[in-house]
Coordinates of C-alpha atoms and ligand atoms in Angstrom, one line a residue:
M1 CA 20.0 49.7 -41.7
A2 CA 20.7 52.8 -43.7
L3 CA 24.1 53.8 -42.4
T4 CA 27.2 52.2 -41.0
A5 CA 26.9 48.5 -40.4
S6 CA 27.0 47.2 -36.9
P7 CA 28.1 43.6 -36.3
V8 CA 25.4 43.0 -33.7
L9 CA 22.4 43.5 -36.1
D10 CA 19.6 40.9 -36.1
T11 CA 18.6 40.5 -39.7
A12 CA 15.0 39.6 -38.8
E13 CA 14.5 43.0 -37.3
E14 CA 12.9 45.9 -39.3
L15 CA 15.7 48.3 -39.9
N16 CA 14.4 50.3 -42.9
P17 CA 14.2 53.8 -41.4
F18 CA 11.1 54.8 -43.3
R19 CA 9.1 51.7 -42.2
I20 CA 10.4 52.3 -38.7
A21 CA 9.1 56.0 -38.9
M22 CA 5.7 54.7 -40.2
S23 CA 5.4 52.2 -37.4
Q24 CA 6.2 54.8 -34.7
F25 CA 3.6 57.0 -36.3
D26 CA 1.0 54.2 -36.4
T27 CA 1.5 53.2 -32.8
A28 CA 0.8 56.8 -31.6
A29 CA -2.0 57.4 -34.2
E30 CA -3.8 54.3 -32.9
L31 CA -3.6 55.5 -29.3
L32 CA -4.8 59.0 -30.4
R33 CA -7.7 57.3 -32.2
L34 CA -6.8 59.4 -35.2
E35 CA -9.4 59.0 -37.9
P36 CA -8.2 56.8 -40.8
D37 CA -8.4 59.5 -43.6
L38 CA -6.3 61.9 -41.6
R39 CA -3.9 59.1 -40.7
E40 CA -3.3 58.4 -44.4
V41 CA -2.6 62.1 -45.1
L42 CA -0.1 62.5 -42.2
R43 CA 1.9 59.4 -42.5
R44 CA 3.0 60.0 -46.2
P45 CA 5.5 62.6 -47.4
R46 CA 3.9 65.5 -49.3
R47 CA 6.6 65.8 -52.0
S48 CA 9.6 63.5 -52.7
L49 CA 12.2 64.7 -55.2
S50 CA 14.9 62.4 -56.6
L51 CA 17.8 64.0 -58.5
S52 CA 20.8 63.1 -60.7
L53 CA 23.6 65.6 -60.1
P54 CA 26.4 65.7 -62.7
V55 CA 29.6 67.2 -61.2
R56 CA 33.0 67.7 -62.9
M57 CA 35.5 66.1 -60.5
D58 CA 39.1 67.4 -60.2
S59 CA 40.3 64.6 -62.4
G60 CA 38.3 66.2 -65.3
K61 CA 35.8 63.3 -65.4
I62 CA 32.1 63.8 -64.7
H63 CA 30.5 61.9 -61.8
V64 CA 26.7 61.7 -61.5
F65 CA 25.6 61.7 -57.8
D66 CA 22.2 60.8 -56.5
G67 CA 20.4 63.4 -54.4
Y68 CA 17.1 63.8 -52.7
R69 CA 14.8 66.4 -51.1
V70 CA 11.7 65.3 -49.3
Q71 CA 9.0 67.6 -47.8
H72 CA 6.9 65.6 -45.4
N73 CA 4.4 68.1 -44.1
N74 CA 3.8 71.9 -44.1
S75 CA 0.6 72.1 -42.1
R76 CA 2.1 74.1 -39.3
G77 CA 4.5 76.3 -41.4
P78 CA 7.3 76.1 -44.0
C79 CA 9.2 72.8 -44.2
K80 CA 12.4 72.6 -42.3
G81 CA 15.2 70.0 -42.3
G82 CA 18.9 69.3 -42.7
I83 CA 20.9 68.0 -45.6
R84 CA 23.0 64.9 -45.2
Y85 CA 26.1 63.9 -47.2
H86 CA 27.0 60.3 -46.6
P87 CA 27.8 57.2 -48.7
N88 CA 24.8 55.3 -47.2
V89 CA 22.1 57.9 -47.7
S90 CA 19.0 56.4 -49.3
F91 CA 15.6 57.7 -50.4
D92 CA 13.9 55.9 -47.6
E93 CA 16.3 57.3 -45.0
V94 CA 15.6 60.8 -46.3
K95 CA 11.8 60.2 -46.1
A96 CA 12.1 58.9 -42.6
L97 CA 14.3 61.9 -41.5
A98 CA 11.8 64.3 -43.2
S99 CA 8.9 62.8 -41.2
W100 CA 10.9 62.9 -38.0
M101 CA 11.4 66.6 -38.6
T102 CA 7.6 67.2 -38.8
W103 CA 7.1 65.5 -35.5
K104 CA 10.1 67.2 -34.0
C105 CA 9.0 70.7 -34.9
A106 CA 5.6 69.9 -33.5
T107 CA 7.0 68.4 -30.3
V108 CA 8.8 71.7 -29.4
N109 CA 5.9 73.7 -30.9
I110 CA 7.8 75.8 -33.4
P111 CA 5.9 76.9 -36.6
F112 CA 7.6 74.6 -39.1
G113 CA 6.7 71.4 -41.0
G114 CA 9.3 68.7 -41.8
A115 CA 11.7 68.1 -44.7
K116 CA 15.1 66.5 -45.2
G117 CA 17.7 66.3 -48.0
G118 CA 20.6 64.0 -48.8
I119 CA 23.2 63.2 -51.3
I120 CA 24.9 59.8 -51.7
C121 CA 28.6 60.8 -51.5
D122 CA 31.6 60.6 -49.2
P123 CA 32.6 64.2 -48.5
R124 CA 35.7 63.0 -46.6
K125 CA 37.1 61.8 -50.0
M126 CA 36.2 64.9 -52.0
S127 CA 38.1 68.2 -52.5
K128 CA 36.7 71.5 -51.4
G129 CA 36.1 72.4 -55.1
E130 CA 34.3 69.2 -55.8
L131 CA 32.1 69.7 -52.7
E132 CA 31.3 73.2 -53.8
R133 CA 30.3 72.2 -57.3
L134 CA 28.2 69.3 -56.0
T135 CA 26.5 71.6 -53.4
R136 CA 25.7 74.3 -55.9
R137 CA 24.3 71.9 -58.5
Y138 CA 22.1 70.4 -55.8
A139 CA 21.0 73.8 -54.5
Y140 CA 20.1 74.9 -58.1
E141 CA 18.0 71.7 -58.6
I142 CA 16.0 72.2 -55.4
S143 CA 15.9 76.0 -55.7
D144 CA 12.2 76.0 -56.9
L145 CA 11.2 74.0 -53.8
I146 CA 13.1 75.8 -51.1
G147 CA 12.8 79.4 -49.9
P148 CA 12.4 81.3 -46.6
D149 CA 8.7 80.8 -46.7
R150 CA 8.7 77.3 -48.3
D151 CA 11.4 75.0 -47.1
I152 CA 14.6 75.9 -45.2
P153 CA 17.6 73.5 -45.2
A154 CA 20.2 73.2 -42.5
P155 CA 23.3 71.1 -41.8
D156 CA 23.2 67.4 -40.8
V157 CA 25.8 64.6 -40.9
Y158 CA 28.9 65.7 -42.8
T159 CA 27.5 69.1 -43.9
D160 CA 28.4 72.4 -42.3
S161 CA 28.1 76.2 -42.3
Q162 CA 30.3 76.5 -45.4
I163 CA 27.9 74.2 -47.3
M164 CA 25.0 76.3 -46.1
A165 CA 26.8 79.5 -47.3
W166 CA 27.1 77.9 -50.9
I167 CA 23.4 77.0 -50.9
M168 CA 22.4 80.5 -49.7
D169 CA 24.6 82.1 -52.4
T170 CA 23.3 79.8 -55.2
Y171 CA 19.7 80.4 -54.2
S172 CA 20.3 84.2 -53.9
M173 CA 22.1 84.4 -57.3
T174 CA 19.2 82.5 -59.1
H175 CA 16.5 84.6 -57.3
G176 CA 18.1 88.0 -57.8
A177 CA 18.2 89.0 -54.2
S178 CA 20.3 88.1 -51.2
S179 CA 18.3 85.7 -49.1
P180 CA 19.9 84.7 -45.8
G181 CA 16.6 83.2 -44.5
V182 CA 16.7 80.3 -47.1
V183 CA 19.0 78.2 -44.9
T184 CA 20.0 78.0 -41.2
G185 CA 23.3 77.0 -39.7
K186 CA 25.0 79.6 -41.8
P187 CA 28.2 81.4 -40.7
I188 CA 27.4 84.1 -38.2
W189 CA 28.8 86.8 -40.6
L190 CA 26.1 85.8 -43.2
G191 CA 23.2 86.0 -40.8
G192 CA 23.8 82.8 -38.8
S193 CA 22.7 82.7 -35.1
E194 CA 24.9 82.8 -32.1
G195 CA 24.6 79.5 -30.3
R196 CA 23.4 77.5 -33.4
N197 CA 26.5 75.3 -33.6
E198 CA 26.0 74.1 -30.0
A199 CA 22.2 74.1 -30.0
T200 CA 21.5 70.4 -30.7
A201 CA 23.9 69.3 -27.9
R202 CA 22.7 72.1 -25.6
G203 CA 19.1 71.1 -26.0
C204 CA 20.0 67.5 -25.5
V205 CA 21.8 68.3 -22.2
F206 CA 18.9 70.5 -21.0
V207 CA 16.4 67.6 -21.4
A208 CA 18.9 65.0 -20.0
R209 CA 19.3 67.2 -16.9
R210 CA 15.5 67.5 -16.5
A211 CA 15.2 63.7 -16.8
C212 CA 17.9 63.3 -14.1
E213 CA 15.8 65.6 -11.8
V214 CA 12.7 63.6 -12.4
L215 CA 14.6 60.3 -11.7
G216 CA 16.4 61.8 -8.6
I217 CA 19.9 61.4 -10.1
D218 CA 22.4 63.8 -8.5
L219 CA 24.3 65.6 -11.3
K220 CA 27.4 65.9 -9.1
N221 CA 27.9 62.1 -9.1
A222 CA 26.4 61.3 -12.5
T223 CA 28.2 59.5 -15.3
A224 CA 27.7 59.6 -19.1
A225 CA 28.9 57.9 -22.3
V226 CA 28.6 59.4 -25.8
Q227 CA 28.6 57.4 -29.0
G228 CA 29.7 59.7 -32.0
F229 CA 32.1 62.6 -31.4
G230 CA 31.0 64.9 -34.1
N231 CA 29.0 68.2 -33.9
A232 CA 26.3 66.9 -31.6
G233 CA 28.3 64.3 -29.6
S234 CA 31.4 66.3 -28.8
I235 CA 29.6 69.4 -27.7
A236 CA 27.2 67.2 -25.6
A237 CA 30.2 65.7 -23.9
R238 CA 31.6 69.2 -23.2
L239 CA 28.3 70.5 -21.9
L240 CA 27.6 67.4 -19.8
A241 CA 31.0 67.7 -18.2
K242 CA 30.4 71.3 -17.5
S243 CA 27.1 70.3 -15.8
G244 CA 29.0 68.0 -13.4
F245 CA 28.8 64.7 -15.3
K246 CA 31.9 62.4 -15.5
I247 CA 32.2 61.4 -19.1
I248 CA 33.6 57.9 -18.9
A249 CA 33.5 56.8 -22.6
V250 CA 33.1 58.2 -26.1
S251 CA 33.5 56.8 -29.6
D252 CA 33.6 57.8 -33.3
S253 CA 33.6 55.9 -36.5
R254 CA 37.2 54.7 -35.8
G255 CA 36.4 53.2 -32.3
G256 CA 35.9 54.0 -28.7
I257 CA 37.8 55.0 -25.6
L258 CA 37.1 54.4 -21.9
N259 CA 38.4 55.9 -18.6
R260 CA 36.2 55.1 -15.6
K261 CA 37.8 58.0 -13.7
G262 CA 36.5 60.4 -16.3
L263 CA 37.9 61.7 -19.6
D264 CA 39.4 65.2 -19.8
V265 CA 37.0 66.5 -22.4
A266 CA 38.9 69.7 -23.2
S267 CA 42.1 67.7 -24.0
L268 CA 40.1 65.1 -25.9
L269 CA 38.5 67.9 -28.1
A270 CA 42.0 69.3 -28.8
Y271 CA 43.3 65.8 -29.6
K272 CA 40.3 65.2 -32.0
E273 CA 40.9 68.6 -33.6
K274 CA 44.5 67.6 -34.3
T275 CA 44.1 63.9 -35.4
G276 CA 40.5 63.8 -36.7
S277 CA 39.5 61.1 -34.3
V278 CA 39.2 60.1 -30.6
A279 CA 41.0 56.8 -31.3
G280 CA 44.5 56.6 -29.7
F281 CA 43.8 59.3 -27.0
S282 CA 46.3 58.8 -24.2
G283 CA 44.9 58.2 -20.7
A284 CA 42.1 56.0 -21.8
E285 CA 41.8 52.4 -22.9
K286 CA 40.6 51.3 -26.3
I287 CA 37.1 49.8 -26.6
S288 CA 34.7 49.1 -29.4
S289 CA 32.0 51.6 -30.4
E290 CA 29.4 48.9 -29.5
A291 CA 30.8 48.5 -26.0
V292 CA 30.4 52.3 -25.4
L293 CA 26.6 51.7 -25.6
E294 CA 26.6 48.9 -23.0
L295 CA 28.4 50.7 -20.1
E296 CA 26.7 51.2 -16.8
V297 CA 26.1 55.0 -16.8
D298 CA 23.4 57.4 -15.8
V299 CA 23.1 59.0 -19.2
L300 CA 23.9 57.4 -22.6
V301 CA 24.0 59.8 -25.6
P302 CA 23.9 58.1 -29.0
A303 CA 25.1 60.9 -31.3
A304 CA 26.1 59.0 -34.4
L305 CA 23.6 57.3 -36.8
E306 CA 20.5 55.2 -37.0
N307 CA 19.9 51.7 -35.7
Q308 CA 22.6 51.5 -33.0
I309 CA 20.4 50.1 -30.3
T310 CA 18.5 47.2 -31.7
R311 CA 16.9 44.0 -30.5
A312 CA 20.3 42.4 -30.6
N313 CA 21.9 44.7 -27.9
A314 CA 19.0 46.3 -26.1
E315 CA 19.1 43.8 -23.2
K316 CA 22.7 44.8 -22.6
I317 CA 22.0 48.5 -22.3
R318 CA 22.6 49.6 -18.7
A319 CA 22.1 53.3 -18.8
K320 CA 19.3 54.9 -16.7
I321 CA 18.6 57.5 -19.4
V322 CA 19.2 57.3 -23.1
A323 CA 19.2 60.8 -24.6
E324 CA 19.0 60.5 -28.4
A325 CA 21.1 63.3 -29.9
A326 CA 21.1 61.2 -33.1
N327 CA 18.1 60.6 -35.3
G328 CA 16.7 57.1 -35.1
P329 CA 19.4 55.4 -33.0
T330 CA 16.9 53.0 -31.3
T331 CA 14.7 50.6 -33.2
P332 CA 11.0 50.0 -32.1
A333 CA 11.9 46.4 -31.0
A334 CA 14.7 47.9 -28.8
D335 CA 12.4 50.6 -27.5
T336 CA 10.1 47.8 -26.1
V337 CA 13.0 46.1 -24.3
L338 CA 14.4 49.4 -22.9
H339 CA 10.9 50.4 -21.6
K340 CA 10.5 47.0 -19.9
K341 CA 14.0 47.5 -18.3
G342 CA 12.8 50.8 -16.9
I343 CA 15.2 52.9 -18.9
M344 CA 14.0 56.3 -19.8
V345 CA 14.5 57.0 -23.5
L346 CA 14.4 60.7 -24.4
P347 CA 13.4 60.3 -28.0
D348 CA 15.2 62.1 -30.9
I349 CA 12.2 64.2 -31.7
L350 CA 12.6 65.7 -28.3
A351 CA 16.2 65.2 -27.3
N352 CA 17.8 66.7 -30.5
A353 CA 15.2 69.3 -31.2
G354 CA 17.5 72.1 -29.8
G355 CA 19.1 72.3 -33.3
V356 CA 15.9 73.0 -35.1
T357 CA 14.7 75.3 -32.3
V358 CA 17.8 77.6 -32.7
S359 CA 17.4 77.2 -36.5
Y360 CA 14.0 78.7 -36.0
F361 CA 15.5 81.5 -33.9
E362 CA 18.0 82.1 -36.7
W363 CA 15.3 82.3 -39.3
V364 CA 13.3 84.8 -37.1
Q365 CA 16.4 86.9 -36.7
D366 CA 17.1 86.8 -40.5
L367 CA 13.6 87.9 -41.4
A368 CA 13.6 90.6 -38.8
E369 CA 17.2 91.6 -39.6
D370 CA 17.7 91.9 -35.8
F371 CA 20.3 89.7 -34.2
W372 CA 20.4 88.4 -30.6
E373 CA 23.3 87.8 -28.2
E374 CA 24.1 84.2 -27.3
G375 CA 22.7 84.5 -23.8
E376 CA 19.3 85.5 -25.2
V377 CA 19.4 82.5 -27.6
N378 CA 20.3 80.0 -24.9
R379 CA 17.7 81.4 -22.5
R380 CA 15.0 81.0 -25.1
L381 CA 16.2 77.5 -26.0
E382 CA 16.1 76.4 -22.4
K383 CA 12.5 77.7 -22.1
V384 CA 11.4 75.8 -25.3
M385 CA 13.2 72.6 -24.3
G386 CA 11.9 72.7 -20.7
K387 CA 8.3 73.1 -21.8
A388 CA 8.7 70.4 -24.5
F389 CA 10.1 68.0 -21.9
D390 CA 7.2 68.7 -19.5
D391 CA 4.6 68.4 -22.3
V392 CA 6.0 65.0 -23.4
H393 CA 6.4 63.7 -19.9
R394 CA 2.8 64.6 -19.0
T395 CA 1.5 63.1 -22.2
A396 CA 3.5 59.9 -21.6
K397 CA 2.1 59.6 -18.1
E398 CA -1.5 60.4 -19.2
Y399 CA -1.4 57.6 -21.8
A400 CA 0.8 55.3 -19.7
V401 CA 3.4 55.0 -22.5
D402 CA 7.1 55.5 -23.0
M403 CA 8.5 59.0 -23.7
R404 CA 8.8 58.4 -27.5
T405 CA 5.1 57.4 -27.9
G406 CA 4.2 60.3 -25.6
A407 CA 6.2 62.7 -27.9
Y408 CA 4.5 61.3 -31.0
I409 CA 1.0 61.5 -29.5
L410 CA 1.7 65.2 -28.6
A411 CA 3.2 66.0 -32.0
I412 CA 0.7 64.1 -34.2
G413 CA -2.1 65.7 -32.2
R414 CA -0.7 69.2 -33.0
V415 CA -0.2 68.5 -36.7
A416 CA -3.6 66.9 -37.0
K417 CA -5.3 69.9 -35.5
A418 CA -3.5 72.3 -37.9
T419 CA -4.4 70.0 -40.9
Q420 CA -8.0 69.8 -39.9
S421 CA -8.3 73.5 -39.4
R422 CA -6.8 74.2 -42.8
G423 CA -8.9 71.5 -44.5
I424 CA -7.9 69.4 -47.5
W425 CA -7.8 71.6 -50.6
P426 CA -9.6 71.6 -53.0
Ligands
LIG1 P1 28.7 64.8 -37.5 O1 29.0 64.4 -38.9 O2 29.3 66.0 -37.0 O3 29.1 63.6 -36.5 C1 28.8 62.3 -36.6 C2 29.8 61.5 -35.7 O4 29.4 60.1 -35.7 C3 31.3 61.5 -36.2 O5 32.1 61.7 -35.2 C4 31.5 60.1 -36.7 O6 32.8 59.6 -36.6 C5 30.6 59.3 -35.7 N1 30.2 57.9 -36.2 C6 29.8 57.5 -37.4 N2 29.6 56.2 -37.3 C7 29.9 55.8 -36.1 C8 29.8 54.5 -35.4 N3 29.4 53.4 -36.0 N4 30.1 54.5 -34.0 C9 30.5 55.6 -33.4 N5 30.6 56.8 -34.0 C10 30.3 56.9 -35.3 O7 27.1 64.8 -37.4 P2 26.2 65.5 -36.4 O8 25.7 66.7 -37.0 O9 26.8 65.5 -35.0 O10 25.0 64.5 -36.4 C11 25.0 63.3 -35.6 C12 23.6 62.8 -35.4 O11 22.8 63.9 -34.8 C13 22.8 62.5 -36.7 O12 21.9 61.4 -36.4 C14 22.1 63.7 -37.0 O13 20.9 63.5 -37.8 C15 21.7 64.2 -35.6 N6 21.3 65.6 -35.4 C16 22.3 66.5 -35.7 C17 21.9 67.9 -35.6 C18 22.8 69.0 -35.8 O14 22.4 70.2 -35.6 N7 24.0 68.8 -36.1 C19 20.5 68.2 -35.3 C20 19.6 67.2 -35.0 C21 20.1 65.8 -35.1

C-alpha cells in the first residue's frame, strides 16, 4: 500500500500500485489479444525521472526532498497528469498513476497521453514560503520535460491552483514567454477554466447517475456515502445531494460521521471550512473511516487514496454502485469479489475522468485564448462523460466483463491503434 495504512489490510495481497496497474493492463490486453510486442511497449512508462530537490526551510537549514515525474505514454497526444504532494508518495505509485492517466484519457477519448508527478513531503506541515520554494525547484527541474505540447501537469492530492500558478510562473520565467497552457487547474484569472475545480466530482456524479438509471435506482430515494472529504469527495457529496441523494456518511483522514436521516452537506462544508475536518460535526454519530465503506447505500464514493477496498473488506461492501472518485481505491482481488456480489464498480479511469476532461477544455481555451462560460464547460463535460459511460458499458457487455476491464479494453484498444498507426521509430 502506497498511502495511509488501513488496519484491515491482508499482507498476502498485492498492494504495490504499479504491479496492480500492470495486472489490470495484462487482464485486458489478454482479452483484447494484443500482440506481445505491442503489449510490452504499452505496459511500461516511456520516461521516468527521479529528482533530489534541495530546499532552504524557514529554519535556515536545507532539506533535500525526493520528487518524480513519469510520462507513461504520448501516442495520442501530449502527456497529462497531476502532481501529488504526500508523505507516502513513491516512485511506483507515480508510475501507476501515470499509466492510469494514459488509460483515463483514452477512455474519455481526449487527445492526451498519461503522466504523473509526486514529491515526498507533508505540505500540511510546511509554510507557504517553503511550499513555494519546493514547487519552484521541482518545476525548474522538470521544465525541460513539460510544456503545452509535451506534458501538462495539474493538481492532485494536497496540491492546488496556487501550486499550479507557481509552476506556470517558473516555466514561463525560464522559457521567456508567459505560458498558461503548461499547467491546468490554474486560478481563473491566470487562464484557468470555469468549472475545473468541480469537474472531477461533477463527472463522477454524471456517471453515478447514469449507472443508477441502468440499474433502475430512483434518485429521489437514493442514498450515498463518501470516503474522503477533500476536493473530489466534498464536491461529489454536494452534487449528489443536489441530485436528490441522501448523503448518510462521510469521512476524512481524521475519521467518519454517520446520520441515517441524511447529513446537511452545506452545513458540513461550512464546518469543514472552519475546523479543517468533518470529525466532530454535530447532528451525526462518529464512526471509523473503514465503516463508511461498509454501509448499505446505493452509491459509495471512495474519494481518498489507493487500496481502500481490498480482499480483507470486499465481502463487507454493501453498496450497489461504487463510483471511484479516487485513483486505485479497489484492488484487483477486491474487484473480483465485488463483481461476484453483483456490485457495479465505476472504475477510476472512467469515474474520475471529469477532472482531466475539463483540464483538456482549459488547455484548449488557453491555446485559443478564448474562454467559455461555466454552463458551456458543464454541458461539454456531460456529453463526454455520458459517451464514455456508454462506450465502457457496451464494451463490458460485449466481452462479458466488469466495467473496469471494459474500460481498459476500450482504452488500450484506442492507444494501441494510435501506436500502431504512428509506428515504432526508428
Ligand atoms: P484532497 O487532498 O483534496 O482530498 C483528499 C481527502 O482524503 C482529504 O479530505 C483527506 O483527509 C482524505 N483522506 C486521506 N486519508 C483518508 C482515509 N484513510 N480515510 C478517509 N479519508 C482520508 O485530494 P483530491 O484532489 O480530492 O483527491 C482525492 C482522490 O481523487 C485521489 O485519489 C486523487 O488522485 C483523485 N483524483 C482527484 C482529481 C482532482 O481533480 N482533484 C482528479 C482525478 C482523481
